[in-house]
Coordinates of C-alpha atoms and ligand atoms in Angstrom, one line a residue:
X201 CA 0.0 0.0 0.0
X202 CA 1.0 4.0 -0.4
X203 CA 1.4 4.3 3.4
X204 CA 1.7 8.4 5.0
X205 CA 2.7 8.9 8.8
X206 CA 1.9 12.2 10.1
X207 CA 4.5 12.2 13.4
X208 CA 8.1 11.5 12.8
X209 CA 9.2 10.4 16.2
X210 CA 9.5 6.9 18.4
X211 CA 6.3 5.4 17.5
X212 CA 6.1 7.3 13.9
X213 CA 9.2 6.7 12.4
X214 CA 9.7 3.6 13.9
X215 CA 6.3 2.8 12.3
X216 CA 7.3 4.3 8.9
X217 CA 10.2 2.3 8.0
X218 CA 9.3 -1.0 9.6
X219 CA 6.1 0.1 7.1
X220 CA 8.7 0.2 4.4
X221 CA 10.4 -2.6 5.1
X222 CA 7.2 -4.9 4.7
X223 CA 6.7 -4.0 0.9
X224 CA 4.8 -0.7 1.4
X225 CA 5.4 2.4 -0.4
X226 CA 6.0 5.5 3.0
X227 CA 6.1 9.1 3.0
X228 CA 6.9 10.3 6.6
X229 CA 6.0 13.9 7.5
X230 CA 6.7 16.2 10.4
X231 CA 5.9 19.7 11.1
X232 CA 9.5 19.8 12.3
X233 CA 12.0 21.5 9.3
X234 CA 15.1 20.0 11.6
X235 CA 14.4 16.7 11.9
X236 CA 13.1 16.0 8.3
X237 CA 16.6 17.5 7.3
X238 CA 18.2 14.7 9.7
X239 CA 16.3 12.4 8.1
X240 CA 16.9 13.1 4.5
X241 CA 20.0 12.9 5.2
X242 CA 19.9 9.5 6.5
X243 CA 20.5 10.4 10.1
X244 CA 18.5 9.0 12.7
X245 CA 16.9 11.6 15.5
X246 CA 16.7 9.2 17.9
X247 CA 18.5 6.5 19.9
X248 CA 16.4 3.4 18.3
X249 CA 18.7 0.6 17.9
X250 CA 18.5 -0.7 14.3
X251 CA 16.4 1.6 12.7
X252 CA 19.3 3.6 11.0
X253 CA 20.4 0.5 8.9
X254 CA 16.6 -0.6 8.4
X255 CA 16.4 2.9 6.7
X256 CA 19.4 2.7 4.6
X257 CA 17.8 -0.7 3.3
X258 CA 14.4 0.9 2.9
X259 CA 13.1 3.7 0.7
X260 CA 11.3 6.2 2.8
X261 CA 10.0 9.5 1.4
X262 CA 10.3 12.6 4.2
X263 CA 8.2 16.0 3.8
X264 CA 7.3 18.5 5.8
X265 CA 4.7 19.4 3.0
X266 CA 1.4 18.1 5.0
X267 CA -0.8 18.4 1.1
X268 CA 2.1 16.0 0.0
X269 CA 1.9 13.8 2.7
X270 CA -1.9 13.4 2.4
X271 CA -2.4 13.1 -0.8
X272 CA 0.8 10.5 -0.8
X273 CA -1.3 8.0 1.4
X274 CA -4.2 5.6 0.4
X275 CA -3.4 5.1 4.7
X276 CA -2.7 7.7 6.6
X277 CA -1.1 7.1 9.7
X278 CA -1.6 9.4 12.9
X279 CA 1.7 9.1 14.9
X280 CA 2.0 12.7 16.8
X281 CA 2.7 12.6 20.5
X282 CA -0.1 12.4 22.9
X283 CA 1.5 14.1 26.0
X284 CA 0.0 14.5 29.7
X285 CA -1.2 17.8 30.1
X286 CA -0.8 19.1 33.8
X287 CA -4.2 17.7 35.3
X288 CA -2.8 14.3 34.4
X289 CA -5.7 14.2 31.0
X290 CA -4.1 13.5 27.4
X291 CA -3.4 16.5 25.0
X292 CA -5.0 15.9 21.2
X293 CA -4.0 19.4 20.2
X294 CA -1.3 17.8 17.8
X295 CA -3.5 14.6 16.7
X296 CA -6.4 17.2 16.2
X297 CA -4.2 19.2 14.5
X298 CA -3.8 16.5 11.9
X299 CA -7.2 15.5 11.6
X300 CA -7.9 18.8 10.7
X301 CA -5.3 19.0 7.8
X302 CA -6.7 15.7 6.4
X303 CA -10.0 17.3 6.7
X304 CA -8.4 20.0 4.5
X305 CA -6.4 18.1 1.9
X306 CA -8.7 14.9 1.6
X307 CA -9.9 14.3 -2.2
X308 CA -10.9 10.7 -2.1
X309 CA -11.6 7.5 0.0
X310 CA -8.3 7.0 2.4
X311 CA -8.5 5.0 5.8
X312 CA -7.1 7.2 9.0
X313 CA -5.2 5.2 11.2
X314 CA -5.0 6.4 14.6
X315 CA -1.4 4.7 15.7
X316 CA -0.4 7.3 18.5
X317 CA -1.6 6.0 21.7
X318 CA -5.3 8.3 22.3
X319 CA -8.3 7.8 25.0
X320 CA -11.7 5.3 23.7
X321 CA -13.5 7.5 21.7
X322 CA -10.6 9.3 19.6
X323 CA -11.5 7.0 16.3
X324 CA -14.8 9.0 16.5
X325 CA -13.1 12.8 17.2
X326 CA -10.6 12.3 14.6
X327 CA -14.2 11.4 12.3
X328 CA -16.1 14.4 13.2
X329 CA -13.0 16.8 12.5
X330 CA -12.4 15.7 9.0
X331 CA -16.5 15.4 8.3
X332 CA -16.0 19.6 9.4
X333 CA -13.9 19.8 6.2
X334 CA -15.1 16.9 3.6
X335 CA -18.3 14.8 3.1
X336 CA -16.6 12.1 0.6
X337 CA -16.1 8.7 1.7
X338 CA -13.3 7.7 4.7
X339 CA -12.7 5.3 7.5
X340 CA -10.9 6.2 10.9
X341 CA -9.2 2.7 12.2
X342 CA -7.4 2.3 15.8
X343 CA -4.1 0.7 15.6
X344 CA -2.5 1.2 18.8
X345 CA 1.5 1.3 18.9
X346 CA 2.9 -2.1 21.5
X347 CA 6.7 -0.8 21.1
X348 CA 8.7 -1.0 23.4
X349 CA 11.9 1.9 23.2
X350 CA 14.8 -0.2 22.7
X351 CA 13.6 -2.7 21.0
X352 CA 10.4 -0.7 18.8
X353 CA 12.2 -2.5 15.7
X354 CA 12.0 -6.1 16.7
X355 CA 8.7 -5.3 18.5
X356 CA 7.4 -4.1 14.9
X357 CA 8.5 -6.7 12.7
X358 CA 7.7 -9.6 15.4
X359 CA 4.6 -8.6 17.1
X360 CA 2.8 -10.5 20.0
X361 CA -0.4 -8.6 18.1
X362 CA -1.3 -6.0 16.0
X363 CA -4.6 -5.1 16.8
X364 CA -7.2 -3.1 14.5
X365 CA -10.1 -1.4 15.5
X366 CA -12.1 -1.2 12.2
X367 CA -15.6 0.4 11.5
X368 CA -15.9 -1.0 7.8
X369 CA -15.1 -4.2 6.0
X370 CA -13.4 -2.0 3.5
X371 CA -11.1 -0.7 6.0
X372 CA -10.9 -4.0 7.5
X373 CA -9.3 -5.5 4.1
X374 CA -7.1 -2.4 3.0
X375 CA -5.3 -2.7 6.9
X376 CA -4.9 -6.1 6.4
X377 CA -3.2 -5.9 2.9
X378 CA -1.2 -3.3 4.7
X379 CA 0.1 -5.6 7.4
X380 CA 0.0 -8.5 4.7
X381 CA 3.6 -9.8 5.7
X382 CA 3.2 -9.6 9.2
X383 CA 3.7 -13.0 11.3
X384 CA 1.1 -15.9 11.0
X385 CA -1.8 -15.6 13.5
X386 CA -0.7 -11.7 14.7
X387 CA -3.3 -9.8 13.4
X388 CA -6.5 -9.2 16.2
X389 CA -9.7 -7.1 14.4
X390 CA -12.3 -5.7 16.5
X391 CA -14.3 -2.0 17.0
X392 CA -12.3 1.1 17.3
X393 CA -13.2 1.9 20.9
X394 CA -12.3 -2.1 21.9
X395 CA -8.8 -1.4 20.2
X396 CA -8.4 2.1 22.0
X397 CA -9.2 -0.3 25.1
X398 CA -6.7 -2.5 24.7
X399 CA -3.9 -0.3 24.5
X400 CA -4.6 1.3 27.8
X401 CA -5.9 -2.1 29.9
X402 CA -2.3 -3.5 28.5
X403 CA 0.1 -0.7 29.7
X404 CA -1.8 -0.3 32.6
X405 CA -2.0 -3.9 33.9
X406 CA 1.9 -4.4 33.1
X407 CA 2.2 -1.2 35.1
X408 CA -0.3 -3.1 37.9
X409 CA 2.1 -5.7 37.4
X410 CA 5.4 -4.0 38.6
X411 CA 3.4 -2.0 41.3
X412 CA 1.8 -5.0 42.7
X413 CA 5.5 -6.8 43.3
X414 CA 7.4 -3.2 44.3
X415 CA 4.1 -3.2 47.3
X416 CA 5.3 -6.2 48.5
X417 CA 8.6 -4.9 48.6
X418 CA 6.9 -1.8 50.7
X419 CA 5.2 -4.4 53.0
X420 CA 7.7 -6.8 53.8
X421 CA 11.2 -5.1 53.5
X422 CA 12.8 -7.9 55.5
X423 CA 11.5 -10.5 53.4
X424 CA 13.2 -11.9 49.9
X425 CA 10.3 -10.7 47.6
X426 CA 12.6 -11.0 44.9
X427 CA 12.7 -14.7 45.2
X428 CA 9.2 -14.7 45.8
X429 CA 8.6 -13.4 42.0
X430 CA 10.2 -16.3 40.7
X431 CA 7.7 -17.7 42.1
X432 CA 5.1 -15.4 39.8
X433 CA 7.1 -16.6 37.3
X434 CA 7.6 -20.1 37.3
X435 CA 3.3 -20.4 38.4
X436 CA 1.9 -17.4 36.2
X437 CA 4.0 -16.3 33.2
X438 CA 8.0 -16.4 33.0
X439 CA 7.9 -13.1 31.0
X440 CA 5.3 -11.6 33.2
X441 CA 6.3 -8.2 34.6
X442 CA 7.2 -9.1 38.3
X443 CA 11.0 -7.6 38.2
X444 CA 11.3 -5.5 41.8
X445 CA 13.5 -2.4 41.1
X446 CA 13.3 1.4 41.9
X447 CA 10.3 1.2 39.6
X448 CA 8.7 2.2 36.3
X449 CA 9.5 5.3 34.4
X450 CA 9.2 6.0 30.4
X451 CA 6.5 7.9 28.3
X452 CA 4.1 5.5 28.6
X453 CA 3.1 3.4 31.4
X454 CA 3.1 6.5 33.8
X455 CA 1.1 8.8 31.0
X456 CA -1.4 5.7 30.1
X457 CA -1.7 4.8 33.7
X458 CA -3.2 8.1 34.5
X459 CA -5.2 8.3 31.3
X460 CA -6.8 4.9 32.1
X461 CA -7.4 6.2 36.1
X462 CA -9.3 9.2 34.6
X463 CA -11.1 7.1 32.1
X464 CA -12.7 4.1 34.6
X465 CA -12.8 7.1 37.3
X466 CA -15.4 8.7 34.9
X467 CA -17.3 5.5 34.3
X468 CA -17.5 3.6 37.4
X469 CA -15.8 6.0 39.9
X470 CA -13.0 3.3 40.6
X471 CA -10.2 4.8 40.3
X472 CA -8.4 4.1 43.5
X473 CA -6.7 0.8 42.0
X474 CA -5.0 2.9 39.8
X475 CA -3.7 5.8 41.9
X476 CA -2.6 2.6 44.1
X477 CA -0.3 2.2 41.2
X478 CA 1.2 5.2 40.7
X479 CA 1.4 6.1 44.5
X480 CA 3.9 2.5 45.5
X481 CA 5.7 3.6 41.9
X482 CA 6.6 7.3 43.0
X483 CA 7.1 5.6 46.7
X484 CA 9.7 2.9 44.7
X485 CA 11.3 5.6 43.0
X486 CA 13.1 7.2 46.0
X487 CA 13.1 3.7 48.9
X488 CA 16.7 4.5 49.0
X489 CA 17.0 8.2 50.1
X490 CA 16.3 7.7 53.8
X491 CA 20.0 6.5 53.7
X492 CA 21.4 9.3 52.5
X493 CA 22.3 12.2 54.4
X494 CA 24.3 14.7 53.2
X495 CA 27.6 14.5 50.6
X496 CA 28.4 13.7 47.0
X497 CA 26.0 11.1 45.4
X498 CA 26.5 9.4 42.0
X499 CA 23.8 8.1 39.7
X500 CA 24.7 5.7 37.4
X501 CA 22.1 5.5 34.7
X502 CA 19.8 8.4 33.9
X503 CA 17.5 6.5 31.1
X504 CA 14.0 4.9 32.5
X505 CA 15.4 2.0 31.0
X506 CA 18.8 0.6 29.2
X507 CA 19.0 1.3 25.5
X508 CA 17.1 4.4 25.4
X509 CA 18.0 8.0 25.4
X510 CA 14.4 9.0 26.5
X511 CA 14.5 10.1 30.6
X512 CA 11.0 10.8 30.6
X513 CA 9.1 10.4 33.8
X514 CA 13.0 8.4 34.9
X515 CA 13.3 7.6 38.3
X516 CA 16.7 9.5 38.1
X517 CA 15.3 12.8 37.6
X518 CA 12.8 11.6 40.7
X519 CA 16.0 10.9 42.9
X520 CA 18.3 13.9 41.4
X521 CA 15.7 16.3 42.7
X522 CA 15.1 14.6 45.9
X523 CA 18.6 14.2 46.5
X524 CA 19.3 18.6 45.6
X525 CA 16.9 19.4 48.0
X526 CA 18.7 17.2 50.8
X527 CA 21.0 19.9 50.3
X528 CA 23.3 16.4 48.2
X529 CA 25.3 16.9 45.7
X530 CA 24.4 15.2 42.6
X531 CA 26.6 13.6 39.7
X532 CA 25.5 11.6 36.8
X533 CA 26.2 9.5 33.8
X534 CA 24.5 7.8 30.8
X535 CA 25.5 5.9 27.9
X536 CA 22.7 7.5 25.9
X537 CA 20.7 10.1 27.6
X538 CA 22.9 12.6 29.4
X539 CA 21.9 15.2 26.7
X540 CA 18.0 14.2 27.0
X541 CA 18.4 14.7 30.8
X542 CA 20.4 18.4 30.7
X543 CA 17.1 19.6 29.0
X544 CA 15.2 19.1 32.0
X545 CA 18.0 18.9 34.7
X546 CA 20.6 21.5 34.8
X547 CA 22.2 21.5 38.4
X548 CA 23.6 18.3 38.1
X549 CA 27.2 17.6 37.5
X550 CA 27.1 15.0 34.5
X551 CA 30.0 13.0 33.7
X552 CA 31.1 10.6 30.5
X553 CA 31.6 7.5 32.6
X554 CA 31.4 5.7 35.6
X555 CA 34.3 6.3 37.2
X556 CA 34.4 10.3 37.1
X557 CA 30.9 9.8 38.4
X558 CA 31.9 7.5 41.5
X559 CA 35.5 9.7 42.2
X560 CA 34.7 11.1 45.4
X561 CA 31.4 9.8 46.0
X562 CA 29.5 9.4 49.4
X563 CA 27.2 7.3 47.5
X564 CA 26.5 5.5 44.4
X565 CA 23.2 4.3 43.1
X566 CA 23.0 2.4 40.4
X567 CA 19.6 3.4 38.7
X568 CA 19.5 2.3 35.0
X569 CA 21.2 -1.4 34.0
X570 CA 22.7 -0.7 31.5
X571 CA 25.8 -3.5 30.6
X572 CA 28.2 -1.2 31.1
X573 CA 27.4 -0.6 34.5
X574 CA 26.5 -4.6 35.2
X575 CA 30.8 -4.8 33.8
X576 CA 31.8 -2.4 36.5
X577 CA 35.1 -3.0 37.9
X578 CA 33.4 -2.9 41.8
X579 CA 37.6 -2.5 43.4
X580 CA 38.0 0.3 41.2
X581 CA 34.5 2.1 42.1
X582 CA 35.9 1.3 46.1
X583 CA 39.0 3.4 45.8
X584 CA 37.4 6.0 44.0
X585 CA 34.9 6.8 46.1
X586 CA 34.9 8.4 49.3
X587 CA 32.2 6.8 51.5
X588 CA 31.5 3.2 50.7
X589 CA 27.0 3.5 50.4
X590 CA 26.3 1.5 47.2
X591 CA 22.5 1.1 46.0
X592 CA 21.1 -1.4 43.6
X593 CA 18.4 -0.2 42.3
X594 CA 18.0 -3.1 39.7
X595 CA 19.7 -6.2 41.8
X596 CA 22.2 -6.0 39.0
X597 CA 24.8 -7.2 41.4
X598 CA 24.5 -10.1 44.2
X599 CA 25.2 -8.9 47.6
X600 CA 28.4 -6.8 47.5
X601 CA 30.8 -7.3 50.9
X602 CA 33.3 -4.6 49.9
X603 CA 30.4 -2.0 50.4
X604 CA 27.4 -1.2 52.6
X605 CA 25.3 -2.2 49.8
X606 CA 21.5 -2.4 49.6
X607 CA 19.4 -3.7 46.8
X608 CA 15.8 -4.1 46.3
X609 CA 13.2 -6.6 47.7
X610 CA 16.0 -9.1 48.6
X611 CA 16.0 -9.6 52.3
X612 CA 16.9 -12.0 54.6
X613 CA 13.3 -13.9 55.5
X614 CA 12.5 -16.2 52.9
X615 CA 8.3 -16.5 52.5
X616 CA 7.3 -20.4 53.2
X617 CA 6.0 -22.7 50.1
X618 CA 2.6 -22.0 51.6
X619 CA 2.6 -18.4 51.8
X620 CA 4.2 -18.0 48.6
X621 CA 1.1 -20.1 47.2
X622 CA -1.3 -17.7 49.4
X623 CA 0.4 -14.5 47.3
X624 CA -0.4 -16.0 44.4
X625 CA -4.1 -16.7 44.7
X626 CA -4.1 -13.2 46.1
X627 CA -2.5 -12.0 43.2
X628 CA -4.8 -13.8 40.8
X629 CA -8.0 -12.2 43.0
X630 CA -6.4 -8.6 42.2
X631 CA -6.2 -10.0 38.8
X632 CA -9.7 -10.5 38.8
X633 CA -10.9 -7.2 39.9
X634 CA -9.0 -5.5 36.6
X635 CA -10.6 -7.8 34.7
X636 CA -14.2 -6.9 36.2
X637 CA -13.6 -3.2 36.2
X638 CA -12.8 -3.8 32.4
X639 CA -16.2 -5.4 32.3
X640 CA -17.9 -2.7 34.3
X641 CA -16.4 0.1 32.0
X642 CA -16.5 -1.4 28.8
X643 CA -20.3 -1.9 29.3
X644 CA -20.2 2.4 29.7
X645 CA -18.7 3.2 26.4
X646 CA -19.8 0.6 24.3
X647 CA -16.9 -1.5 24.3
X648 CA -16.6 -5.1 23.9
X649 CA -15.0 -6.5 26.9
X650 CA -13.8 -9.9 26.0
X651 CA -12.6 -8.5 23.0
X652 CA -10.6 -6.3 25.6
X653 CA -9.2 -9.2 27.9
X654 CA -9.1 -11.2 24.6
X655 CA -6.5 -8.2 23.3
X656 CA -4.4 -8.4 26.8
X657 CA -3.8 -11.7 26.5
X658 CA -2.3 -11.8 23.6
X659 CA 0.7 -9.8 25.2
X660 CA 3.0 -12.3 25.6
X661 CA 3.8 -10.6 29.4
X662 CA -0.1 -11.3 30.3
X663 CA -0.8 -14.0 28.5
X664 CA -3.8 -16.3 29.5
X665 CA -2.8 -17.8 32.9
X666 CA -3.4 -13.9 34.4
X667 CA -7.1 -14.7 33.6
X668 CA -8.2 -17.7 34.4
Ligands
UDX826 C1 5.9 -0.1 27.3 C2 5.2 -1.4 26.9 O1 6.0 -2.5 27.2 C3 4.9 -1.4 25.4 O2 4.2 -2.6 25.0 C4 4.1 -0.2 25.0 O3 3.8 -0.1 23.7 C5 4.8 1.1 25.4 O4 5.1 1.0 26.8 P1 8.3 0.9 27.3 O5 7.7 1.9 28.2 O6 9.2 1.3 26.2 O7 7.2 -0.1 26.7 O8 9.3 0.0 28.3 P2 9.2 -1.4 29.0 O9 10.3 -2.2 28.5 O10 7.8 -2.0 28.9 O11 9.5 -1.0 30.5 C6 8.7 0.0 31.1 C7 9.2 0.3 32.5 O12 8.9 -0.8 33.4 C8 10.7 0.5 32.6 O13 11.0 1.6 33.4 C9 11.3 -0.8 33.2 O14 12.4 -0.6 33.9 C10 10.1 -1.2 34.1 N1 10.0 -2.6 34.4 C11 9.8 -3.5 33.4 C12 10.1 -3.0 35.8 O15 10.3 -2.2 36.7 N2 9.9 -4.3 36.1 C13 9.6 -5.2 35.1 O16 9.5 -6.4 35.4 C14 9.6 -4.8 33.7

């Protein structure tokens, strides 16, 4: 198919050449002059493993021409961010923005593909701003984005899913010649508002996920959680989301987590699961700060996550601004993000590698793990510090003698066969109350809930054992 993507960022042009490099014909745009320079020149904006050499194998066509773009497309994907505003709702301005343009430019029947992720019921807005402009013939689809930063390119080409929320049999057919080389048994097609479901049920359940085993971590400090989520894993799901840590960061789980809070909040008034989330995540964020007084701190790792340069919503910039207003001084390095992180975080001292971080160091917390910090040489970091306080935010490391050291969730009382049994079944009962409340709320908007759970389930980090 002739594929346009409106939005030239993670999800967009991540979309766009993976697009490309399964036999369509793209044209990316972006309101951005800059970056579609970068691009034309073959340069990559952003830290994506793999995408630069999937590019140089693929033809792509950049514009910042939007009439070019849109009439380019038989599909036009909508892949502009979808950032919190301040009240913790989503901002359209820039998907609205495009809808409007389409409305504008549109001379024939093209399907609208919703791709950014955008609250049940967007299909429907992005439908009554291009009917403003144009009564000819169109279909809006939802195709929500499962990419994970670091890995969007594998996570494209080998899906778990791709789900389509499709209001036409026409639409239906033209997405599914569009995804035509896509894995065997991938491709889910319900309603638009099931598909806007999914995405948000997903992220936040995976979210629920890491929450639920970081509360335990809250509960029992003593005892060795972290062996208790092998547990999880060897009984539920062995890629389920049960790693403790300092806890989730990124542009998505904390922004779709407080989307889907408002959302069920709306319908059924039950949002407190979900601000249960988010307040044991903040709360993870900073468990190791009571132990630090006063001195020279070093964060090692400033990305939410290892192979990524995106720091949004990290639980460094948490700590970093904890720690400043202890009166600490803060230094930091990253093997990716350092320049991501000075646009938001200025009084920091960063540093290019681990060891000018650690010289003279009170403390060191190890935040992101990234290999480079799991290759650390640990007598070096000794000498070069000045106090000895090392925290492991990830359990990269197993207990470390040479140090005061203190890690997460891995304490010295072990939980019984029996009681780990009993956290499982009360796992599985939390388990059950998501899936009711998607019930309850799908029932509100029109939404087809086992279409919904059906959706989750196909995430290979659910999966069907979640929901019995
Ligand atoms: C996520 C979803 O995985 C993806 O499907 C969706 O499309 C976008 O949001 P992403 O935010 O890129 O992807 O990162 P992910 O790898 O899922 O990790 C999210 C956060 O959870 C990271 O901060 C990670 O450190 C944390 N995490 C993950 C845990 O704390 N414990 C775990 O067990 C897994």
């Amino acid at each position: 198919m002739k594929i346009s993507i409106a939005g030239t960022g993670y999800v967009g042009l991540t979309s766009g050449v993976c697009f490309a490099a399964i036999g369509n014909e793209v044209c990316c745009y972006d309101i951005d002059e800059d970056k579609i320079q970068t691009l034309k020149q073959g340069r990559i904006p952003i830290y994506e493993p793999g995408l630069k050499e999937l590019l140089e194998k693929n033809k792509v066509k950049f514009t910042t021409d939007v009439k070019e773009a849109i009439d380019f497309g038989d599909v036009i994907f909508i892949g502009v961010g979808t950032p919190s505003r301040a009240d913790g709702s989503v901002n359209l301005d820039y998907v609205d923005a495009v809808a409007e343009a389409i409305g504008k430019n549109i001379q024939s029947y093209k399907v609208i593909v919703n791709k950014s992720t955008v609250p049940v019921g967007t299909a429907e807005r992005v439908s009554n701003i291009i009917k403003k402009h144009y009564n000819g013939e169109f279909d809006v689809v939802s195709n929500p984005e499962f990419l994970r930063e670091g890995c969007a390119v594998n996570d494209f080409l080998k899906p778990d899913r791709v789900v389509l929320g499709c209001s036409s049999e026409k639409a239906k057919n033209i997405m599914l010649e569009t995804y035509k080389n896509m894995p065997e048994g991938c491709m889910m097609v319900t309603d638009p508002k099931s598909s806007e479901l999914i995405k948000y049920a997903s992220n936040t359940f995976l979210a629920f996920c890491i929450s639920y085993v970081n509360g335990l971590v809250q509960k029992y400090p003593n005892k060795d959680v972290n062996e208790l989520t092998k547990y999880f894993k060897e009984k539920l799901n062995k890629k389920g989301f049960f790693s403790v840590g300092i806890g989730y960061g990124g542009s998505c789980f904390p922004k779709d987590v407080r989307e889907f809070a408002s959302f069920c909040g709306k319908q059924n008034n039950n949002s407190e699961v979900f601000k249960e989330i988010i307040d044991i995540n903040e709360k993870q964020k900073l468990i190791f700060l009571d132990k630090i007084e006063k001195g020279t701190v070093a964060l090692l790792g400033l990305a939410f996550k290892p192979n990524t340069d995106d720091v949004r919503e990290a639980p460094s910039l948490a700590m970093a601004k904890e720690l400043l207003k202890k009166g600490c001084k803060v230094k930091a390095c990253d093997p990716a993000a350092t320049e991501e992180a000075k646009k938001v975080v200025s009084d920091i001292e960063y540093c290019n590698n681990a060891y000018e971080t650690v010289k003279d160091a009170d403390a060191v917390i190890l935040v992101t793990e990234w290999d480079e910090f799991k290759e650390l040489d640990l007598e070096k970091v000794k000498n070069l510090m000045k106090g000895n306080l090392f925290f492991d935010g990830k359990n990269v490391f197993d207990k470390l003698e040479e140090f005061e050291y203190y890690d997460v969730g891995r304490g010295s009382i072990k939980f019984t066969d029996e009681e780990k049994e009993q956290e499982v079944k009360a796992f599985l009962n939390r388990c059950k109350d998501f899936a009711d409340n998607i019930k309850d709320v799908c029932s509100g908007v029109g939404a087809n809930a086992e279409e919904v759970l059906k959706g989750m389930m196909l995430d290979g980090r659910i999966g069907r054992n979640m929901f019995p």
